[in-house]
XYZ file of C-alpha atoms in Angstrom:
593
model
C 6.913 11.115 32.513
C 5.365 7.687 31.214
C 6.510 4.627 32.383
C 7.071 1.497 30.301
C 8.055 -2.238 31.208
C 8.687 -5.018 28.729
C 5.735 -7.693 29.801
C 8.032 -10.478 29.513
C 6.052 -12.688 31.038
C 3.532 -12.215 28.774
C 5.791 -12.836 25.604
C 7.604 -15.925 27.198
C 3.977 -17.445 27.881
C 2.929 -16.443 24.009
C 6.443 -18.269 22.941
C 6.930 -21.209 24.553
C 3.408 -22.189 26.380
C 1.192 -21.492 23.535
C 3.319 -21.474 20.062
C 5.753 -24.076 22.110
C 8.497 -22.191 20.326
C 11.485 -24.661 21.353
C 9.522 -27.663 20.443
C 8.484 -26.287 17.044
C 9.670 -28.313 13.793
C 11.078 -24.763 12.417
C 14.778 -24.870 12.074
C 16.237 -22.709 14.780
C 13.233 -22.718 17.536
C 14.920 -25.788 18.954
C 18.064 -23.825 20.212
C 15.603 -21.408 21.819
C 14.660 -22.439 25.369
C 12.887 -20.625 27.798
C 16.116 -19.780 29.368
C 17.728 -18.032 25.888
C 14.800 -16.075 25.103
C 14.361 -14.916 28.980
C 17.905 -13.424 28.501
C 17.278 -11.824 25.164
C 14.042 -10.365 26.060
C 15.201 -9.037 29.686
C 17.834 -7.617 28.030
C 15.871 -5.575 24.941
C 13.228 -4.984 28.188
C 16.245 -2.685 29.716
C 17.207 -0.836 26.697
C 13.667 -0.267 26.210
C 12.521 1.320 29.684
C 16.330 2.641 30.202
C 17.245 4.310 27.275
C 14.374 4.229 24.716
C 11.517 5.502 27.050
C 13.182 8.434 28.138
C 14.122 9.517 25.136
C 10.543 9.312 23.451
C 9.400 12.400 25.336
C 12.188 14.375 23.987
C 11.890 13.276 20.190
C 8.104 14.103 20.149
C 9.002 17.735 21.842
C 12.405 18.721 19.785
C 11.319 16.635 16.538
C 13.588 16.647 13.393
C 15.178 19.595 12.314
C 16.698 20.260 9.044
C 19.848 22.548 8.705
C 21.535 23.444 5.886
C 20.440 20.267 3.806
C 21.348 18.218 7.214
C 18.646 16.503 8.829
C 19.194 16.465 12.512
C 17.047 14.178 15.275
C 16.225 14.536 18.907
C 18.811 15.339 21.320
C 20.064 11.496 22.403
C 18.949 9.601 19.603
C 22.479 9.129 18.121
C 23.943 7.725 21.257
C 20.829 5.273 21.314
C 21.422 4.467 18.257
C 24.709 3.493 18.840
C 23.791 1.427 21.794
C 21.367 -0.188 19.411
C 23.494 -1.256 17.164
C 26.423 -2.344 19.139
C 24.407 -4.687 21.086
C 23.536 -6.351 18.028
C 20.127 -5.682 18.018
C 19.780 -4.095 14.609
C 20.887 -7.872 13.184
C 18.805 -10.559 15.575
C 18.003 -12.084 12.594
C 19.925 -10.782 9.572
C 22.006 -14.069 7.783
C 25.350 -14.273 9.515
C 27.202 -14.214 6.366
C 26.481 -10.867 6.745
C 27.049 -10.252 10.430
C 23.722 -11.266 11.684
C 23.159 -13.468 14.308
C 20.767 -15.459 12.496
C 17.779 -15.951 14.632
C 14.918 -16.699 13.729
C 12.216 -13.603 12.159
C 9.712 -14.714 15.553
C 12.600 -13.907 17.731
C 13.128 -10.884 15.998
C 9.865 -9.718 16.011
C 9.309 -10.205 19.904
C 12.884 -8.572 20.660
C 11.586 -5.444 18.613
C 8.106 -4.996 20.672
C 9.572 -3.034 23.885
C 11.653 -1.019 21.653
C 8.230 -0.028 19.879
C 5.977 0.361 22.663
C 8.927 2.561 24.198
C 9.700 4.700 21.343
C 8.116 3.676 18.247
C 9.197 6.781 16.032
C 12.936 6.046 16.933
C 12.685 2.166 15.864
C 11.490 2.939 12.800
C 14.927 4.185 12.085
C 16.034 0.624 12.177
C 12.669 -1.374 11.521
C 12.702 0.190 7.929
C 16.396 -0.576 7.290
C 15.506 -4.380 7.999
C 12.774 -4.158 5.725
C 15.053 -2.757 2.648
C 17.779 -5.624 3.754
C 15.408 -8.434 3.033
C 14.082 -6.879 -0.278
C 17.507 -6.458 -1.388
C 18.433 -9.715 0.413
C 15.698 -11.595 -2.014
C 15.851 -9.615 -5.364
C 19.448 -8.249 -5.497
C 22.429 -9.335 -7.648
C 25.561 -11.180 -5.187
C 27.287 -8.094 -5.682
C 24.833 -5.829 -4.504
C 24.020 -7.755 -1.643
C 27.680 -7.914 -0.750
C 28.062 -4.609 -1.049
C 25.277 -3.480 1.037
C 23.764 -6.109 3.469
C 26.740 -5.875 5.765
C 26.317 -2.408 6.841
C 22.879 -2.420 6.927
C 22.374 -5.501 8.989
C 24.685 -3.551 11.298
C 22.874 -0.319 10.523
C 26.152 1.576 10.072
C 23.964 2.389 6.873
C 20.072 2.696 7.014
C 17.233 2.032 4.530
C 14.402 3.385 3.230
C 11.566 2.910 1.062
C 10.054 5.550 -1.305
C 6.607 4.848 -2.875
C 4.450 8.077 -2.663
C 4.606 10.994 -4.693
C 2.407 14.485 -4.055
C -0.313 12.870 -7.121
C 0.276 9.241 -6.257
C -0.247 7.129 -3.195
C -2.064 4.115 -3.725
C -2.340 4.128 -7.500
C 1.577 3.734 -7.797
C 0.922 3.659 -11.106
C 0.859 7.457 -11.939
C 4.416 7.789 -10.543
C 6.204 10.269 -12.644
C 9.882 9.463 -11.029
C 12.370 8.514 -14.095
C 15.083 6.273 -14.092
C 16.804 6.640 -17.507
C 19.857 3.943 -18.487
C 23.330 4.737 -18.800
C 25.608 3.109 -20.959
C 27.933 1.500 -17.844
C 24.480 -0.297 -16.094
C 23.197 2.323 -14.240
C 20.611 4.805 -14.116
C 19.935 8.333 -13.441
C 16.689 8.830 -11.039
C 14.658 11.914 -11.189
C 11.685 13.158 -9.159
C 10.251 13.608 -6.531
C 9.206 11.429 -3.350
C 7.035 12.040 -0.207
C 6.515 10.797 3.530
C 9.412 8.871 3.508
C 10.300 7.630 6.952
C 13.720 7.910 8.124
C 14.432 9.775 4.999
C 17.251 11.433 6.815
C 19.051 11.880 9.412
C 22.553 11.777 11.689
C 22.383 8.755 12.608
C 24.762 6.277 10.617
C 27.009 7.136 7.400
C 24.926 6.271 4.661
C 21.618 6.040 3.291
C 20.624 3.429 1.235
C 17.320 4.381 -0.531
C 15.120 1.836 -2.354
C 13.495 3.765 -5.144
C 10.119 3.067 -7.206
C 10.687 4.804 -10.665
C 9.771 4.003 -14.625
C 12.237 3.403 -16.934
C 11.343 5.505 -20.345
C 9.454 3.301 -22.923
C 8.446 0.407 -20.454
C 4.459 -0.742 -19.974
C 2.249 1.576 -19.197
C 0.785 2.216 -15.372
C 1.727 -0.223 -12.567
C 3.434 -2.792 -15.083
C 6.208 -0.245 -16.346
C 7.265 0.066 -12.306
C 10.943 -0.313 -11.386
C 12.642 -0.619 -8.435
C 16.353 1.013 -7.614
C 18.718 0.914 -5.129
C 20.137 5.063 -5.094
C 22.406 5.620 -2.213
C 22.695 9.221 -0.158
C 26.373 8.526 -1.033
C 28.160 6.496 -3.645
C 29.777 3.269 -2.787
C 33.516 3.258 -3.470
C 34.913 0.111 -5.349
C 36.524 -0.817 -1.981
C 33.046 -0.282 -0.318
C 34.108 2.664 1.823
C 31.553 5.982 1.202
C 32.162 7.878 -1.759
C 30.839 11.224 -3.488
C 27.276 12.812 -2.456
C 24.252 11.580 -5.021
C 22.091 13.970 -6.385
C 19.962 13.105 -3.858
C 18.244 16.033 -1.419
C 15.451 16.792 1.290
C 13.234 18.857 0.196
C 11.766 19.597 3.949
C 10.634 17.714 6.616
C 7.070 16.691 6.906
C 5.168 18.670 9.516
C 3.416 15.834 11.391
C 0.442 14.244 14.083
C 2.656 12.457 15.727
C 5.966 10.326 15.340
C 7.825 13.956 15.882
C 11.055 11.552 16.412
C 11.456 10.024 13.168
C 12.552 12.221 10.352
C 9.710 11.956 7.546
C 10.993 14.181 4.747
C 9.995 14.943 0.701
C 13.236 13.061 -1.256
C 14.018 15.249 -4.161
C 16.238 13.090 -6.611
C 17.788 15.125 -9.367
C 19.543 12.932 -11.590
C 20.917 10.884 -8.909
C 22.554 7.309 -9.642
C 20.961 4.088 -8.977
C 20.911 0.552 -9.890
C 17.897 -1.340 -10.744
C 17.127 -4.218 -7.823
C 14.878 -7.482 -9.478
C 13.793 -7.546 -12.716
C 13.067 -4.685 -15.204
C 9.477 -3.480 -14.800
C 8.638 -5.722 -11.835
C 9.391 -2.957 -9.248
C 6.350 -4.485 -6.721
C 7.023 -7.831 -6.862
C 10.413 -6.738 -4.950
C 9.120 -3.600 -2.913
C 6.315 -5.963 -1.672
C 8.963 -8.189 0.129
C 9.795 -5.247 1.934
C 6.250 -4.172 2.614
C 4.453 -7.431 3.810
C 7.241 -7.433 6.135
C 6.592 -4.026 7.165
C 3.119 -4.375 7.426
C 3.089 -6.691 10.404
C 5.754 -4.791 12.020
C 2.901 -1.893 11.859
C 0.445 -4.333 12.732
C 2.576 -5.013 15.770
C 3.017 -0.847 16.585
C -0.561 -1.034 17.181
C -0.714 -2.998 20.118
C 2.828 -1.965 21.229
C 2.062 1.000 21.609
C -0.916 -0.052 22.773
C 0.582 -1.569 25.797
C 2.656 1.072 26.519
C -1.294 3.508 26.865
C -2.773 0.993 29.269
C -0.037 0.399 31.372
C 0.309 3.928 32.091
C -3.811 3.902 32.278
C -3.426 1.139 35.081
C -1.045 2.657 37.157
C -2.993 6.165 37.065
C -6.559 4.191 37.654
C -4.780 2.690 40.643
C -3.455 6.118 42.429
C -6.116 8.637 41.221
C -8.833 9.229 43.765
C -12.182 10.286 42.564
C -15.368 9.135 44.568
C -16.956 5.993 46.134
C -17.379 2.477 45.365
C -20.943 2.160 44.085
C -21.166 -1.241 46.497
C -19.957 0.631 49.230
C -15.930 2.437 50.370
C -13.699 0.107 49.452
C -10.956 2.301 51.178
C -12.603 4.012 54.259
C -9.415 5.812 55.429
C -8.828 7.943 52.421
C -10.765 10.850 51.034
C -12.202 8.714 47.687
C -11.845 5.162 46.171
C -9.219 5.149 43.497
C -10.477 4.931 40.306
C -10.109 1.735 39.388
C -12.783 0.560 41.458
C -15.323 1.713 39.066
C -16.967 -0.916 36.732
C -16.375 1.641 33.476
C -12.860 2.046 34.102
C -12.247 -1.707 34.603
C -14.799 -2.054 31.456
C -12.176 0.199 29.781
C -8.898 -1.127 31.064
C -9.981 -4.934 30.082
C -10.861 -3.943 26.884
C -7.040 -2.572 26.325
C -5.913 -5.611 28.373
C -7.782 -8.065 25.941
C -6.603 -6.609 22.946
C -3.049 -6.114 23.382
C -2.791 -9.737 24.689
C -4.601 -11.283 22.418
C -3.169 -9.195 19.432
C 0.056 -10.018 20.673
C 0.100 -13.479 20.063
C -1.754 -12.891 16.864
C 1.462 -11.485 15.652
C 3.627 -13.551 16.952
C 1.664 -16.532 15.292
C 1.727 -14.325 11.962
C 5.980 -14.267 12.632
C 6.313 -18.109 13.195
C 4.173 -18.836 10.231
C 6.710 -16.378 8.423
C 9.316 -18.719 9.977
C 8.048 -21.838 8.561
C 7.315 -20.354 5.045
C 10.724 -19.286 4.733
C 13.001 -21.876 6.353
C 10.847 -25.298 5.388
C 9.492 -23.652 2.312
C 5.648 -24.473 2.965
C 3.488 -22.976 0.673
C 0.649 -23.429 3.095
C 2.101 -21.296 5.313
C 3.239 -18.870 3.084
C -0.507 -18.257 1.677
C -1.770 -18.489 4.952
C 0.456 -15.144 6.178
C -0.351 -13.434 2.948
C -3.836 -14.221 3.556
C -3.357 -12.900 7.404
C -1.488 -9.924 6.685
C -3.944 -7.215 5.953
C -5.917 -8.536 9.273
C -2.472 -8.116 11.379
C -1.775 -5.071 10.080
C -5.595 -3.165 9.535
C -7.656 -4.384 12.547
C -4.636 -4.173 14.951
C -4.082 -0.949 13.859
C -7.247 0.225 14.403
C -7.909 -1.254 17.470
C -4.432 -0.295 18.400
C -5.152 3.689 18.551
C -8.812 3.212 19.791
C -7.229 1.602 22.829
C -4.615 4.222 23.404
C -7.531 6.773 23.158
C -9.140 4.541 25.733
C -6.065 4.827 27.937
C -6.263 8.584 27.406
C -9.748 8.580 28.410
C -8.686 6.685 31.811
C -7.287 10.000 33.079
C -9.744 12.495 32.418
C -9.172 15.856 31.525
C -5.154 15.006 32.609
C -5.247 12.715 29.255
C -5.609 15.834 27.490
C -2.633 17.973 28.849
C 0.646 17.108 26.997
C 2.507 16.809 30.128
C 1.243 13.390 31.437
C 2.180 12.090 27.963
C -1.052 9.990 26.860
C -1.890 12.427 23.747
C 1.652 11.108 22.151
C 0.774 7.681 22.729
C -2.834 8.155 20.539
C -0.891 10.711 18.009
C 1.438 8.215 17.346
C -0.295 5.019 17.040
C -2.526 7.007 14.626
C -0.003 7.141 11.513
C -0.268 3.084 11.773
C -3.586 3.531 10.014
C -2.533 5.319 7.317
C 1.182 3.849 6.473
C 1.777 1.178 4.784
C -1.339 0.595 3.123
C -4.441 2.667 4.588
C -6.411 0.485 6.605
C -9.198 0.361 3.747
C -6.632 -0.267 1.059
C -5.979 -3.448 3.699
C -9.367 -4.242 3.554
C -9.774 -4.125 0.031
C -6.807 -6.295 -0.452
C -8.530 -8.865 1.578
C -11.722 -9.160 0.227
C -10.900 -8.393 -3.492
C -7.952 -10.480 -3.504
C -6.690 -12.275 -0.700
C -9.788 -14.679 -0.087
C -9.983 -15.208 -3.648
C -6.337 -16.330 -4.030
C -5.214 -19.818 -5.230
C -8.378 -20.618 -5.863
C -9.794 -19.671 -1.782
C -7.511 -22.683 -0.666
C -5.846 -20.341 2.108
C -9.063 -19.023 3.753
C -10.154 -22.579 3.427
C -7.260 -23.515 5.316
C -8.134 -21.270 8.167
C -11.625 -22.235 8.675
C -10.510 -25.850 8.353
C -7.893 -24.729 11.034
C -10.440 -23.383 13.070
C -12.521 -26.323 12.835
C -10.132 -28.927 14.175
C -9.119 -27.196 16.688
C -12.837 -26.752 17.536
C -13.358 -30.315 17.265
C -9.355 -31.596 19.165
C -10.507 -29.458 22.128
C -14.558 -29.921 22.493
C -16.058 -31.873 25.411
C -13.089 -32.154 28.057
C -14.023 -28.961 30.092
C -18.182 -28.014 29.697
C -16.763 -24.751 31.320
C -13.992 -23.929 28.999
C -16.323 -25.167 26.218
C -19.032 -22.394 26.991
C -16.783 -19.751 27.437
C -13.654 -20.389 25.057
C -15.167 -22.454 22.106
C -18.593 -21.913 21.827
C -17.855 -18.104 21.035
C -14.997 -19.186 18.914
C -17.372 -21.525 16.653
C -20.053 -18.913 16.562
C -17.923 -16.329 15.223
C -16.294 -18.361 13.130
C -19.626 -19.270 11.758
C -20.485 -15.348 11.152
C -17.124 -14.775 9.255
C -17.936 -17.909 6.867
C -21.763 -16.500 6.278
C -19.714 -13.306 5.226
C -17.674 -15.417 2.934
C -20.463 -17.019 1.385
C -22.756 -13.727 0.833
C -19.459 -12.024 -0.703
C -19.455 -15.298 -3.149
C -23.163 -15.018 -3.509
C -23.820 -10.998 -4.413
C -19.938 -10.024 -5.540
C -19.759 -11.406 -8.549
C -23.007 -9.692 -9.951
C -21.744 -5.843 -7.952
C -18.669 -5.735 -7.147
C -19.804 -3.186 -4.835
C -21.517 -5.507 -2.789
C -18.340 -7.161 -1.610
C -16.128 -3.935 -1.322
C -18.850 -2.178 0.459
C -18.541 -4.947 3.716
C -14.832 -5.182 3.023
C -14.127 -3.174 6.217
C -16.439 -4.835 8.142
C -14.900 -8.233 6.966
C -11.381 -7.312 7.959
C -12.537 -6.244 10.939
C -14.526 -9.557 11.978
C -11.538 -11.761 11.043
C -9.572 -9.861 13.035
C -11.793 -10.364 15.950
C -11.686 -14.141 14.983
C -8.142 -14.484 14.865
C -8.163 -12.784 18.223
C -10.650 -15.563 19.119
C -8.772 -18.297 18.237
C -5.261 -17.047 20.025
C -7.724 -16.625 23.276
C -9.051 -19.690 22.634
C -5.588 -21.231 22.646
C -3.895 -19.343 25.779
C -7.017 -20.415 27.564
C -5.724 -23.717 26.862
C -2.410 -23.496 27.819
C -3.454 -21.966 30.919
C -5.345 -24.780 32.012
C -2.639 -26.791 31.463
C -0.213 -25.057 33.132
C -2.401 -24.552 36.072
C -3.186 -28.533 35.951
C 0.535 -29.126 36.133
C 0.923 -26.878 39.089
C 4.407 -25.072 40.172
C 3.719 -22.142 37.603
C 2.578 -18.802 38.376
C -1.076 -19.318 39.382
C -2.064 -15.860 39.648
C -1.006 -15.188 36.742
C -2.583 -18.304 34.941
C -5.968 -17.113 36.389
C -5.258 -13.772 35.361
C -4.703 -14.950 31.636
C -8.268 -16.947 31.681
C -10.511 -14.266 33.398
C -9.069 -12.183 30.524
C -9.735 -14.276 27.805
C -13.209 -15.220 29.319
C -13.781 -11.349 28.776
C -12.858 -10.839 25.282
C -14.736 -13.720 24.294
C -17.770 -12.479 25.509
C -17.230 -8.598 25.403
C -15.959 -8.562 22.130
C -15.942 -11.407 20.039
C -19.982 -11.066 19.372
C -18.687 -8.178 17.603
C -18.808 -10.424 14.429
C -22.548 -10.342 14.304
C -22.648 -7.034 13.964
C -20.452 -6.895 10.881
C -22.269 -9.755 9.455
C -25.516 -7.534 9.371
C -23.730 -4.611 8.081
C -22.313 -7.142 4.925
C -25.798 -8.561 4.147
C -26.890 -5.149 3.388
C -24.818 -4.662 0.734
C -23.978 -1.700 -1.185
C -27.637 0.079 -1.796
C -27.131 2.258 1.077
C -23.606 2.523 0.982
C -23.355 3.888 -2.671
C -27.222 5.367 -1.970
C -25.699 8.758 -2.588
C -24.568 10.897 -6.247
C -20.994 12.423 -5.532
C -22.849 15.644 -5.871
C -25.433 14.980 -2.901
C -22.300 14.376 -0.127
């Protein structure tokens, strides 16, 4: 079976020695000392490899069965759920007037990584619930939150979101889902919803279902988009669980991977629901959920990232399979373990690189989160929307190319289910897809992310990138040529992108959307630049103090040393794939593919 441990020293060194979490001007950070998050993440560590990587086996074998309209999950997953939410996990940061504990969304989202990397389908049981709290925490009436927020920051009741239908995914605009008024406020919801995770399931005593739908006679397409709260069961006066809703799963999605988390076609026949927000301004309150969500995907791609290579490591360390090239490097046995072999370490510091470096990438993204929403900086706030469809496309995709790499580290044994490496790649592959496809990401970058408020928030990052360039230049010639000369160069690449998109977009369109992949893709590897370039820092400066872990301060530079010069050039390869624009791209008549 696969093993999993929560890197904690990893996530303490991305809190407190590089984001300097408890020294932070964000209300709540200053309460947060090594010491407090050391307990909190030793403690989610243990649930994780204890109770939560045991059971992800199981889910991916058994899967979700349903039974006579009852949907019913992997053998365990109730009693872990349980233990979830009595520790108070499910709440870490939900507002204590509703039960939470009121941490802050960086804690939160650190707390929830070994919990994903040890069983990402059964988190999502709870990771979706927290996404419909904040939406209805943000858009709903007082009454609505009061009615609901309690047990769902508890996750005695779960959430969901439902977007897709079978003729609509991205173009939300086609829905066909009704919502028609009633005289006493409500309305009656009809049709029919797909791939919705968490749908149902056994595992708390409601449902609470957040519902895009049209109300007759509103705007046409997108703008006519509402968005409802319709429970599995009704919510008595008293707030105790009333009558069924004419609400219903259809089946449960036959799927890649995530065999653990019940994804199921919603079939809503007239059920009741209450319109959330405003009247035909269904995606200005479903996005709250779903720019949340998306870096909590963003973050399953590493996470389960990490959970591939550490697995990889351990088998390149005990696997024997022939000789050092330079010569035995263990005489007394009958081969050199793998790992002695430049490809595999070529392959296992790829992975390594990565997931460290995406790691504090999200992290960043989660304090910036922080500060948008607690001091109410608008610089912040555009700089995460700007960042989002980086965090959540390129880590993605990088995510389930490094658990294939980790496969690849065993061989023909990465193929056979029973070493467990094929789940790891099966299910960081629905990352991709949910939430946004990866080039829906992309496009949402280039055609309207860079371009928003006027490009002050991509601005804002190169002039971030800049300064720190210019604070940090000259004190090390060492750290210069292998940190920030990389940094600066790449950084240079993703502007000349900028400025040809500026240059050749406005005249075809095409021209911008046909690099649009290429330019999430290089600011993803920038953004991975810059957090190397910044834990290369703090680990000269912890090793100049002295007293800390020097081993693994070293280990943290060599790394970085190797991403910035293994994969940051990267960028100059997308560069040259954006300055040809879309001739060869769109070369092609639809007939001719």
């Amino acid at each position: 079976m696969p093993i999993y441990h929560a890197p904690t020293k990893d996530m303490q060194f991305v809190l407190h020695d590089v984001l300097k979490m408890s020294e932070a001007d964000i209300p709540g950070y200053g309460d947060l000392d090594r010491d407090t998050t050391l307990a909190i993440l030793e403690e989610a560590g243990k649930l994780a490899s204890d109770v939560l990587a045991p059971l992800n086996v199981i889910g991916d074998s058994e899967g979700c069965v349903l039974e006579n309209g009852v949907v019913r999950t992997p053998t365990g997953f109730k009693a872990a759920f349980d233990q979830l939410r009595e520790g108070g996990w499910t709440a870490l940061d939900c507002d204590e007037q509703y039960g939470g504990q009121g941490l802050p969304y960086l804690m939160n989202t650190a707390a929830m990584e070994p919990f994903v990397s040890a069983n990402m389908a059964f988190n999502m049981y709870q990771g979706l619930t927290h996404g419909a709290y904040s939406a209805i925490n943000v858009h709903g009436t007082d009454a609505q939150k009061q009615t609901y927020l309690p047990k769902m920051a508890s996750c005695e009741w779960t959430g969901t979101m439902n977007l897709t239908e079978p003729h609509c995914g991205t173009d939300l605009g086609l829905m066909r889902t009704k919502a028609v008024p009633q005289d006493d406020g409500s309305y009656l919801v009809t049709g029919q919803k797909i791939f919705i995770s968490s749908g149902d399931h056994d595992l708390a005593e409601n449902i609470i279902h957040l519902v895009l739908a049209k109300i007759p006679g509103g705007p046409e397409g997108i703008k006519g988009v509402s968005l409802f709260i319709v429970p599995k069961f009704l919510v008595n006066e008293d707030g105790s669980v009333g009558a069924r809703n004419a609400v219903s799963v259809g089946k449960i999605e036959e799927k890649m991977g995530i065999h653990g988390n019940s994804t199921c076609v919603m079939d809503y026949d007239g059920a009741t629901g209450y319109l959330i927000g405003d009247m035909h301004k269904g995606m200005r309150a479903m996005f709250t959920m779903m720019n949340e969500a998306r870096l909590g995907v963003g973050l399953q791609g590493y996470a389960q990232a990490e959970a591939a290579y550490q697995n990889a490591v351990e088998y390149a360390k005990d696997r024997l399979q022939g000789r050092a090239v330079t010569g035995a490097e263990f005489p007394d046995k009958p081969a050199d373990p793998l790992i002695v072999h430049p490809d595999i370490r070529r392959n296992l510091m790829d992975q390594k690189s990565f997931v460290e470096g995406a790691r504090a990438f999200t992290y960043w993204g989660a304090s910036l989160i922080d500060r948008a929403h607690k001091t109410d900086d608008k610089a912040a706030d555009g700089l995460i929307s700007l960042l989002t469809p980086v965090i959540k496309g390129f880590q993605t995709d990088k995510g389930f190319e490094m658990a294939v790499n980790a496969q690849q580290v065993y061989g023909g044994h990465g193929y056979i289910e029973e070493w467990g490496m094929s789940q790891f790649a099966r299910d960081a592959r629905i990352a991709m897809i949910y939430e946004g496809a990866n080039g829906v990401q992309a496009l949402d970058l280039v055609g309207r992310k860079l371009a928003q408020d006027g490009g002050k928030h991509v601005m804002a990052f190169f002039e971030l990138i800049k300064a720190f360039l210019k604070d940090n230049a000259g004190q090390d010639a060492e750290f210069d040529r292998d940190f920030l000369d990389p940094l600066k160069a790449a950084s240079k690449d993703l502007q000349a992108a900028g400025m040809y998109f500026m240059q050749n977009g406005m005249k075809n369109p095409n021209n911008a959307l046909s690099g649009s992949y290429d330019f999430m893709h290089m600011f993803g590897h920038v953004c991975l630049g810059y957090m190397w370039a910044r834990m290369g820092l703090a680990a000269r400066a912890g090793l100049a103090a002295g007293g800390g872990d020097t081993e693994f301060l070293e280990t943290k530079l060599a790394t970085g040393r190797y991403y910035m010069a293994r994969q940051l050039p990267a960028t100059s390869l997308h560069l040259a794939r954006i300055q040809t624009g879309a001739d060869t791209v769109m070369a092609l008549d639809a007939a001719q593919f």
